Amino acid sequence: QQKVQQSPESLIVPEGGMASLNCTSSDRNVDYFWWYRQHSGKSPKMLMSIFSNGEKEEGRFTVHLNKASLHTSLHIRDSQPSDSALYLCAASRTGGYKVVFGSGTRLLVSP
Amino acid sequence: NAGVIQTPRHKVTGKGQEATLWCEPISGHSAVFWYRQTIVQGLEFLTYFRNQAPIDDSGMPKERFSAQMPNQSHSTLKIQSTQPQDSAVYLCASSLGANTGQLYFGEGSKLTVL
């Protein structure tokens, strides 16, 4: 059964610091990865997607993907208290397969 | 664009009762997903439809859970004989296509089984 593993489970970073989150899929046929952010009491919202090997940057957020190891990472620089949330990694195969989520990394940015 | 609409937002049932949750996906989206979220298990996949057809229900507890999508604007998740362990937030999401990535989630239906 396809699994998505995320680490660490929780992370505390100071305001202005760098947060690094990791995600690995156990399914060798996975082609697509996404990162979602879920603030407390809200529903998940997509933050970034990455489908090709390499790096993608959007503002303070950078995502990396290594398809050979099925590993993706999300890096948040200059972290803000508003970045405090549950970060969920999701993965899927080509061909209309289900989207599977990891259990998340809970990030707390301390002022 | 109203987003994905889920009703009810909160439902409390007694053990053994039935619960039905509704989802209206974003107009024009062809894929609809149901997930269940708890603190312990995280966000668990239940089932998904594409163009109203059931594609994958591998996450559904077989005996008491069922999902339908009778038309493109409406999906339901029914839980018969609810048990306390069914207590969770049930999230519906839709997307333009199964692999075009971005899932748009509703605000969820919080089910509490006493």
PDB file of C-alpha atoms in Angstrom:
ATOM      1  CA  GLN A   1       0.000   0.000   0.000  1.00  0.00           C
ATOM      2  CA  GLN A   2       1.346   3.372  -0.976  1.00  0.00           C
ATOM      3  CA  LYS A   3       2.662   5.364   1.981  1.00  0.00           C
ATOM      4  CA  VAL A   4       3.946   8.881   2.296  1.00  0.00           C
ATOM      5  CA  GLN A   5       6.308   9.446   5.216  1.00  0.00           C
ATOM      6  CA  GLN A   6       6.996  12.909   6.573  1.00  0.00           C
ATOM      7  CA  SER A   7       9.625  14.119   9.001  1.00  0.00           C
ATOM      8  CA  PRO A   8       9.975  15.593  11.473  1.00  0.00           C
ATOM      9  CA  GLU A   9       6.575  15.223  13.132  1.00  0.00           C
ATOM     10  CA  SER A  10       6.946  18.655  14.633  1.00  0.00           C
ATOM     11  CA  LEU A  11       9.352  21.529  14.306  1.00  0.00           C
ATOM     12  CA  ILE A  12       9.925  24.772  16.163  1.00  0.00           C
ATOM     13  CA  VAL A  13      11.878  27.551  14.469  1.00  0.00           C
ATOM     14  CA  PRO A  14      12.468  31.140  15.563  1.00  0.00           C
ATOM     15  CA  GLU A  15      10.897  33.969  13.613  1.00  0.00           C
ATOM     16  CA  GLY A  16      13.169  34.780  10.695  1.00  0.00           C
ATOM     17  CA  GLY A  17      14.694  31.298  10.708  1.00  0.00           C
ATOM     18  CA  MET A  18      14.710  28.504   8.128  1.00  0.00           C
ATOM     19  CA  ALA A  19      12.311  25.565   8.343  1.00  0.00           C
ATOM     20  CA  SER A  20      13.090  22.354   6.463  1.00  0.00           C
ATOM     21  CA  LEU A  21      10.495  19.622   6.026  1.00  0.00           C
ATOM     22  CA  ASN A  22      10.954  16.206   4.434  1.00  0.00           C
ATOM     23  CA  CYS A  23       8.750  13.730   2.603  1.00  0.00           C
ATOM     24  CA  THR A  24       9.342  10.334   0.995  1.00  0.00           C
ATOM     25  CA  SER A  25       7.010   8.044  -0.925  1.00  0.00           C
ATOM     26  CA  SER A  26       7.194   4.250  -0.725  1.00  0.00           C
ATOM     27  CA  ASP A  27       5.578   3.901  -4.161  1.00  0.00           C
ATOM     28  CA  ARG A  28       8.149   3.721  -6.950  1.00  0.00           C
ATOM     29  CA  ASN A  29       5.479   4.655  -9.496  1.00  0.00           C
ATOM     30  CA  VAL A  30       4.743   8.058  -7.971  1.00  0.00           C
ATOM     31  CA  ASP A  31       5.106  10.937 -10.439  1.00  0.00           C
ATOM     32  CA  TYR A  32       3.581  13.941  -8.700  1.00  0.00           C
ATOM     33  CA  PHE A  33       4.231  15.615  -5.365  1.00  0.00           C
ATOM     34  CA  TRP A  34       2.422  18.456  -3.684  1.00  0.00           C
ATOM     35  CA  TRP A  35       2.789  20.390  -0.433  1.00  0.00           C
ATOM     36  CA  TYR A  36      -0.325  21.589   1.341  1.00  0.00           C
ATOM     37  CA  ARG A  37      -0.632  23.860   4.357  1.00  0.00           C
ATOM     38  CA  GLN A  38      -3.395  23.532   6.917  1.00  0.00           C
ATOM     39  CA  HIS A  39      -3.910  26.206   9.543  1.00  0.00           C
ATOM     40  CA  SER A  40      -5.644  25.198  12.750  1.00  0.00           C
ATOM     41  CA  GLY A  41      -9.376  24.709  12.242  1.00  0.00           C
ATOM     42  CA  LYS A  42      -9.121  25.182   8.491  1.00  0.00           C
ATOM     43  CA  SER A  43      -8.947  22.851   5.508  1.00  0.00           C
ATOM     44  CA  PRO A  44      -5.715  22.088   3.625  1.00  0.00           C
ATOM     45  CA  LYS A  45      -4.702  24.487   0.848  1.00  0.00           C
ATOM     46  CA  MET A  46      -2.092  23.751  -1.779  1.00  0.00           C
ATOM     47  CA  LEU A  47       1.163  25.576  -1.303  1.00  0.00           C
ATOM     48  CA  MET A  48       3.414  24.190  -4.025  1.00  0.00           C
ATOM     49  CA  SER A  49       3.663  21.356  -6.513  1.00  0.00           C
ATOM     50  CA  ILE A  50       6.690  19.703  -8.106  1.00  0.00           C
ATOM     51  CA  PHE A  51       6.719  17.063 -10.807  1.00  0.00           C
ATOM     52  CA  SER A  52      10.278  17.195 -12.201  1.00  0.00           C
ATOM     53  CA  ASN A  53      13.670  16.631 -10.629  1.00  0.00           C
ATOM     54  CA  GLY A  54      15.234  19.754  -9.257  1.00  0.00           C
ATOM     55  CA  GLU A  55      14.152  22.833  -7.407  1.00  0.00           C
ATOM     56  CA  LYS A  56      11.275  25.275  -7.567  1.00  0.00           C
ATOM     57  CA  GLU A  57      11.097  28.582  -5.702  1.00  0.00           C
ATOM     58  CA  GLU A  58       8.101  30.761  -4.959  1.00  0.00           C
ATOM     59  CA  GLY A  59       8.829  33.683  -2.686  1.00  0.00           C
ATOM     60  CA  ARG A  60      10.080  32.409   0.679  1.00  0.00           C
ATOM     61  CA  PHE A  61       9.238  28.816  -0.211  1.00  0.00           C
ATOM     62  CA  THR A  62      11.537  26.383  -2.049  1.00  0.00           C
ATOM     63  CA  VAL A  63      10.737  22.798  -2.880  1.00  0.00           C
ATOM     64  CA  HIS A  64      13.191  20.125  -4.018  1.00  0.00           C
ATOM     65  CA  LEU A  65      12.481  16.788  -5.675  1.00  0.00           C
ATOM     66  CA  ASN A  66      14.707  13.776  -6.215  1.00  0.00           C
ATOM     67  CA  LYS A  67      12.655  11.294  -8.217  1.00  0.00           C
ATOM     68  CA  ALA A  68      15.258   8.543  -7.928  1.00  0.00           C
ATOM     69  CA  SER A  69      14.857   8.488  -4.156  1.00  0.00           C
ATOM     70  CA  LEU A  70      11.207   9.610  -4.238  1.00  0.00           C
ATOM     71  CA  HIS A  71      12.129  12.350  -1.778  1.00  0.00           C
ATOM     72  CA  THR A  72      10.865  15.886  -1.686  1.00  0.00           C
ATOM     73  CA  SER A  73      11.628  18.658   0.764  1.00  0.00           C
ATOM     74  CA  LEU A  74      10.100  22.035   1.530  1.00  0.00           C
ATOM     75  CA  HIS A  75      12.188  24.897   2.850  1.00  0.00           C
ATOM     76  CA  ILE A  76      10.742  28.072   4.283  1.00  0.00           C
ATOM     77  CA  ARG A  77      13.155  30.944   4.749  1.00  0.00           C
ATOM     78  CA  ASP A  78      12.526  33.994   6.903  1.00  0.00           C
ATOM     79  CA  SER A  79       9.794  32.060   8.710  1.00  0.00           C
ATOM     80  CA  GLN A  80       6.891  34.104  10.070  1.00  0.00           C
ATOM     81  CA  PRO A  81       4.458  33.317  12.902  1.00  0.00           C
ATOM     82  CA  SER A  82       1.734  33.100  10.230  1.00  0.00           C
ATOM     83  CA  ASP A  83       3.627  30.113   8.758  1.00  0.00           C
ATOM     84  CA  SER A  84       2.729  28.111  11.881  1.00  0.00           C
ATOM     85  CA  ALA A  85       0.540  25.291  10.558  1.00  0.00           C
ATOM     86  CA  LEU A  86       0.381  21.600   9.651  1.00  0.00           C
ATOM     87  CA  TYR A  87       2.296  20.942   6.433  1.00  0.00           C
ATOM     88  CA  LEU A  88       1.064  17.958   4.432  1.00  0.00           C
ATOM     89  CA  CYS A  89       2.928  16.219   1.627  1.00  0.00           C
ATOM     90  CA  ALA A  90       0.872  14.422  -1.039  1.00  0.00           C
ATOM     91  CA  ALA A  91       1.790  12.088  -3.876  1.00  0.00           C
ATOM     92  CA  SER A  92       0.094  10.454  -6.826  1.00  0.00           C
ATOM     93  CA  ARG A  93       0.814   8.337  -9.883  1.00  0.00           C
ATOM     94  CA  THR A  94       0.076   9.097 -13.500  1.00  0.00           C
ATOM     95  CA  GLY A  95      -3.153   7.719 -14.817  1.00  0.00           C
ATOM     96  CA  GLY A  96      -5.805   8.946 -12.485  1.00  0.00           C
ATOM     97  CA  TYR A  97      -4.712   7.349  -9.249  1.00  0.00           C
ATOM     98  CA  LYS A  98      -5.706   8.512  -5.807  1.00  0.00           C
ATOM     99  CA  VAL A  99      -3.781  11.274  -4.042  1.00  0.00           C
ATOM    100  CA  VAL A 100      -2.206   9.988  -0.820  1.00  0.00           C
ATOM    101  CA  PHE A 101      -1.184  12.284   2.015  1.00  0.00           C
ATOM    102  CA  GLY A 102       1.449  11.943   4.692  1.00  0.00           C
ATOM    103  CA  SER A 103       0.631  12.533   8.331  1.00  0.00           C
ATOM    104  CA  GLY A 104       2.186  15.975   8.262  1.00  0.00           C
ATOM    105  CA  THR A 105       4.773  18.127   9.989  1.00  0.00           C
ATOM    106  CA  ARG A 106       3.481  20.576  12.556  1.00  0.00           C
ATOM    107  CA  LEU A 107       5.498  23.789  12.311  1.00  0.00           C
ATOM    108  CA  LEU A 108       5.553  26.397  15.053  1.00  0.00           C
ATOM    109  CA  VAL A 109       7.332  29.680  14.393  1.00  0.00           C
ATOM    110  CA  SER A 110       8.111  31.363  17.680  1.00  0.00           C
ATOM    111  CA  PRO A 111       8.122  35.185  17.753  1.00  0.00           C
TER     112      PRO A 111
ATOM    113  CA  ASN B   1     -16.769  30.698  -7.184  1.00  0.00           C
ATOM    114  CA  ALA B   2     -18.092  29.410  -3.873  1.00  0.00           C
ATOM    115  CA  GLY B   3     -15.535  26.648  -3.538  1.00  0.00           C
ATOM    116  CA  VAL B   4     -16.331  23.119  -2.415  1.00  0.00           C
ATOM    117  CA  ILE B   5     -19.386  23.131  -0.198  1.00  0.00           C
ATOM    118  CA  GLN B   6     -19.864  20.524   2.522  1.00  0.00           C
ATOM    119  CA  THR B   7     -22.901  20.035   4.707  1.00  0.00           C
ATOM    120  CA  PRO B   8     -23.493  19.680   7.548  1.00  0.00           C
ATOM    121  CA  ARG B   9     -20.488  21.359   9.151  1.00  0.00           C
ATOM    122  CA  HIS B  10     -21.131  19.518  12.405  1.00  0.00           C
ATOM    123  CA  LYS B  11     -23.073  16.366  13.097  1.00  0.00           C
ATOM    124  CA  VAL B  12     -23.564  14.495  16.352  1.00  0.00           C
ATOM    125  CA  THR B  13     -24.996  10.993  16.241  1.00  0.00           C
ATOM    126  CA  GLY B  14     -25.589   8.256  18.734  1.00  0.00           C
ATOM    127  CA  LYS B  15     -23.812   4.934  18.383  1.00  0.00           C
ATOM    128  CA  GLY B  16     -25.601   2.765  15.834  1.00  0.00           C
ATOM    129  CA  GLN B  17     -27.293   5.629  13.994  1.00  0.00           C
ATOM    130  CA  GLU B  18     -26.768   6.578  10.367  1.00  0.00           C
ATOM    131  CA  ALA B  19     -24.938   9.677   9.151  1.00  0.00           C
ATOM    132  CA  THR B  20     -25.011  11.152   5.653  1.00  0.00           C
ATOM    133  CA  LEU B  21     -22.579  13.828   4.573  1.00  0.00           C
ATOM    134  CA  TRP B  22     -22.949  15.952   1.428  1.00  0.00           C
ATOM    135  CA  CYS B  23     -20.457  17.545  -0.896  1.00  0.00           C
ATOM    136  CA  GLU B  24     -20.929  19.954  -3.782  1.00  0.00           C
ATOM    137  CA  PRO B  25     -17.706  20.149  -5.835  1.00  0.00           C
ATOM    138  CA  ILE B  26     -16.530  23.197  -7.746  1.00  0.00           C
ATOM    139  CA  SER B  27     -18.411  23.505 -11.018  1.00  0.00           C
ATOM    140  CA  GLY B  28     -16.400  22.050 -13.895  1.00  0.00           C
ATOM    141  CA  HIS B  29     -14.192  19.862 -11.724  1.00  0.00           C
ATOM    142  CA  SER B  30     -14.221  16.255 -12.861  1.00  0.00           C
ATOM    143  CA  ALA B  31     -12.629  14.561  -9.847  1.00  0.00           C
ATOM    144  CA  VAL B  32     -14.100  14.343  -6.343  1.00  0.00           C
ATOM    145  CA  PHE B  33     -12.240  12.904  -3.365  1.00  0.00           C
ATOM    146  CA  TRP B  34     -13.324  12.004   0.163  1.00  0.00           C
ATOM    147  CA  TYR B  35     -10.841  11.952   3.049  1.00  0.00           C
ATOM    148  CA  ARG B  36     -11.122  11.483   6.796  1.00  0.00           C
ATOM    149  CA  GLN B  37      -8.884  13.392   9.199  1.00  0.00           C
ATOM    150  CA  THR B  38      -8.122  12.580  12.833  1.00  0.00           C
ATOM    151  CA  ILE B  39      -5.265  13.567  15.111  1.00  0.00           C
ATOM    152  CA  VAL B  40      -4.104   9.949  15.378  1.00  0.00           C
ATOM    153  CA  GLN B  41      -4.463   8.755  11.761  1.00  0.00           C
ATOM    154  CA  GLY B  42      -3.940  12.007   9.911  1.00  0.00           C
ATOM    155  CA  LEU B  43      -5.556  12.561   6.523  1.00  0.00           C
ATOM    156  CA  GLU B  44      -6.778   9.197   5.258  1.00  0.00           C
ATOM    157  CA  PHE B  45      -7.985   8.588   1.702  1.00  0.00           C
ATOM    158  CA  LEU B  46     -11.446   7.051   1.521  1.00  0.00           C
ATOM    159  CA  THR B  47     -12.671   7.118  -2.077  1.00  0.00           C
ATOM    160  CA  TYR B  48     -12.648   9.050  -5.322  1.00  0.00           C
ATOM    161  CA  PHE B  49     -14.825   9.638  -8.374  1.00  0.00           C
ATOM    162  CA  ARG B  50     -13.897  10.833 -11.814  1.00  0.00           C
ATOM    163  CA  ASN B  51     -16.666  12.091 -14.092  1.00  0.00           C
ATOM    164  CA  GLN B  52     -19.125  10.700 -11.516  1.00  0.00           C
ATOM    165  CA  ALA B  53     -17.756   7.157 -11.850  1.00  0.00           C
ATOM    166  CA  PRO B  54     -16.240   5.470  -8.783  1.00  0.00           C
ATOM    167  CA  ILE B  55     -12.527   4.939  -9.481  1.00  0.00           C
ATOM    168  CA  ASP B  56     -10.962   3.858  -6.206  1.00  0.00           C
ATOM    169  CA  ASP B  57     -12.689   3.054  -2.928  1.00  0.00           C
ATOM    170  CA  SER B  58      -9.750   1.236  -1.364  1.00  0.00           C
ATOM    171  CA  GLY B  59      -9.825   3.407   1.747  1.00  0.00           C
ATOM    172  CA  MET B  60     -13.456   2.811   2.587  1.00  0.00           C
ATOM    173  CA  PRO B  61     -14.310   0.538   5.510  1.00  0.00           C
ATOM    174  CA  LYS B  62     -16.382  -1.851   3.433  1.00  0.00           C
ATOM    175  CA  GLU B  63     -19.210  -2.854   5.663  1.00  0.00           C
ATOM    176  CA  ARG B  64     -20.657   0.415   6.879  1.00  0.00           C
ATOM    177  CA  PHE B  65     -19.372   3.131   4.543  1.00  0.00           C
ATOM    178  CA  SER B  66     -20.721   3.929   1.087  1.00  0.00           C
ATOM    179  CA  ALA B  67     -20.288   6.843  -1.294  1.00  0.00           C
ATOM    180  CA  GLN B  68     -22.221   7.935  -4.331  1.00  0.00           C
ATOM    181  CA  MET B  69     -22.074  10.634  -6.945  1.00  0.00           C
ATOM    182  CA  PRO B  70     -25.509  10.713  -8.601  1.00  0.00           C
ATOM    183  CA  ASN B  71     -24.728  13.842 -10.631  1.00  0.00           C
ATOM    184  CA  GLN B  72     -21.754  16.114 -11.347  1.00  0.00           C
ATOM    185  CA  SER B  73     -22.751  18.628  -8.693  1.00  0.00           C
ATOM    186  CA  HIS B  74     -23.297  16.345  -5.739  1.00  0.00           C
ATOM    187  CA  SER B  75     -21.620  13.520  -3.838  1.00  0.00           C
ATOM    188  CA  THR B  76     -22.650  11.813  -0.609  1.00  0.00           C
ATOM    189  CA  LEU B  77     -20.848   9.746   1.997  1.00  0.00           C
ATOM    190  CA  LYS B  78     -23.079   7.541   4.107  1.00  0.00           C
ATOM    191  CA  ILE B  79     -22.029   5.806   7.295  1.00  0.00           C
ATOM    192  CA  GLN B  80     -24.376   3.180   8.673  1.00  0.00           C
ATOM    193  CA  SER B  81     -24.401   2.002  12.270  1.00  0.00           C
ATOM    194  CA  THR B  82     -21.923   4.700  13.331  1.00  0.00           C
ATOM    195  CA  GLN B  83     -19.306   3.835  15.929  1.00  0.00           C
ATOM    196  CA  PRO B  84     -17.269   6.138  18.202  1.00  0.00           C
ATOM    197  CA  GLN B  85     -14.150   5.394  16.111  1.00  0.00           C
ATOM    198  CA  ASP B  86     -15.906   6.986  13.110  1.00  0.00           C
ATOM    199  CA  SER B  87     -15.625  10.365  14.844  1.00  0.00           C
ATOM    200  CA  ALA B  88     -13.483  12.542  12.584  1.00  0.00           C
ATOM    201  CA  VAL B  89     -13.525  15.469  10.216  1.00  0.00           C
ATOM    202  CA  TYR B  90     -14.641  14.251   6.801  1.00  0.00           C
ATOM    203  CA  LEU B  91     -13.163  16.322   3.999  1.00  0.00           C
ATOM    204  CA  CYS B  92     -14.359  16.465   0.417  1.00  0.00           C
ATOM    205  CA  ALA B  93     -12.075  17.831  -2.306  1.00  0.00           C
ATOM    206  CA  SER B  94     -12.409  18.377  -6.028  1.00  0.00           C
ATOM    207  CA  SER B  95      -9.929  18.956  -8.821  1.00  0.00           C
ATOM    208  CA  LEU B  96     -10.020  19.728 -12.526  1.00  0.00           C
ATOM    209  CA  GLY B  97      -8.623  16.301 -13.304  1.00  0.00           C
ATOM    210  CA  ALA B  98      -7.154  13.407 -11.408  1.00  0.00           C
ATOM    211  CA  ASN B  99      -3.564  14.394 -12.061  1.00  0.00           C
ATOM    212  CA  THR B 100      -3.742  18.134 -12.614  1.00  0.00           C
ATOM    213  CA  GLY B 101      -2.887  18.278  -9.028  1.00  0.00           C
ATOM    214  CA  GLN B 102      -4.462  20.918  -6.991  1.00  0.00           C
ATOM    215  CA  LEU B 103      -7.160  19.601  -4.727  1.00  0.00           C
ATOM    216  CA  TYR B 104      -9.606  22.187  -3.465  1.00  0.00           C
ATOM    217  CA  PHE B 105     -10.939  21.137  -0.089  1.00  0.00           C
ATOM    218  CA  GLY B 106     -14.229  21.981   1.514  1.00  0.00           C
ATOM    219  CA  GLU B 107     -14.310  23.134   5.121  1.00  0.00           C
ATOM    220  CA  GLY B 108     -15.186  19.621   6.263  1.00  0.00           C
ATOM    221  CA  SER B 109     -17.951  17.907   8.179  1.00  0.00           C
ATOM    222  CA  LYS B 110     -17.074  17.169  11.772  1.00  0.00           C
ATOM    223  CA  LEU B 111     -18.775  13.952  12.848  1.00  0.00           C
ATOM    224  CA  THR B 112     -19.029  13.108  16.533  1.00  0.00           C
ATOM    225  CA  VAL B 113     -20.408   9.707  17.509  1.00  0.00           C
ATOM    226  CA  LEU B 114     -21.403   9.461  21.159  1.00  0.00           C
TER     227      LEU B 114
END
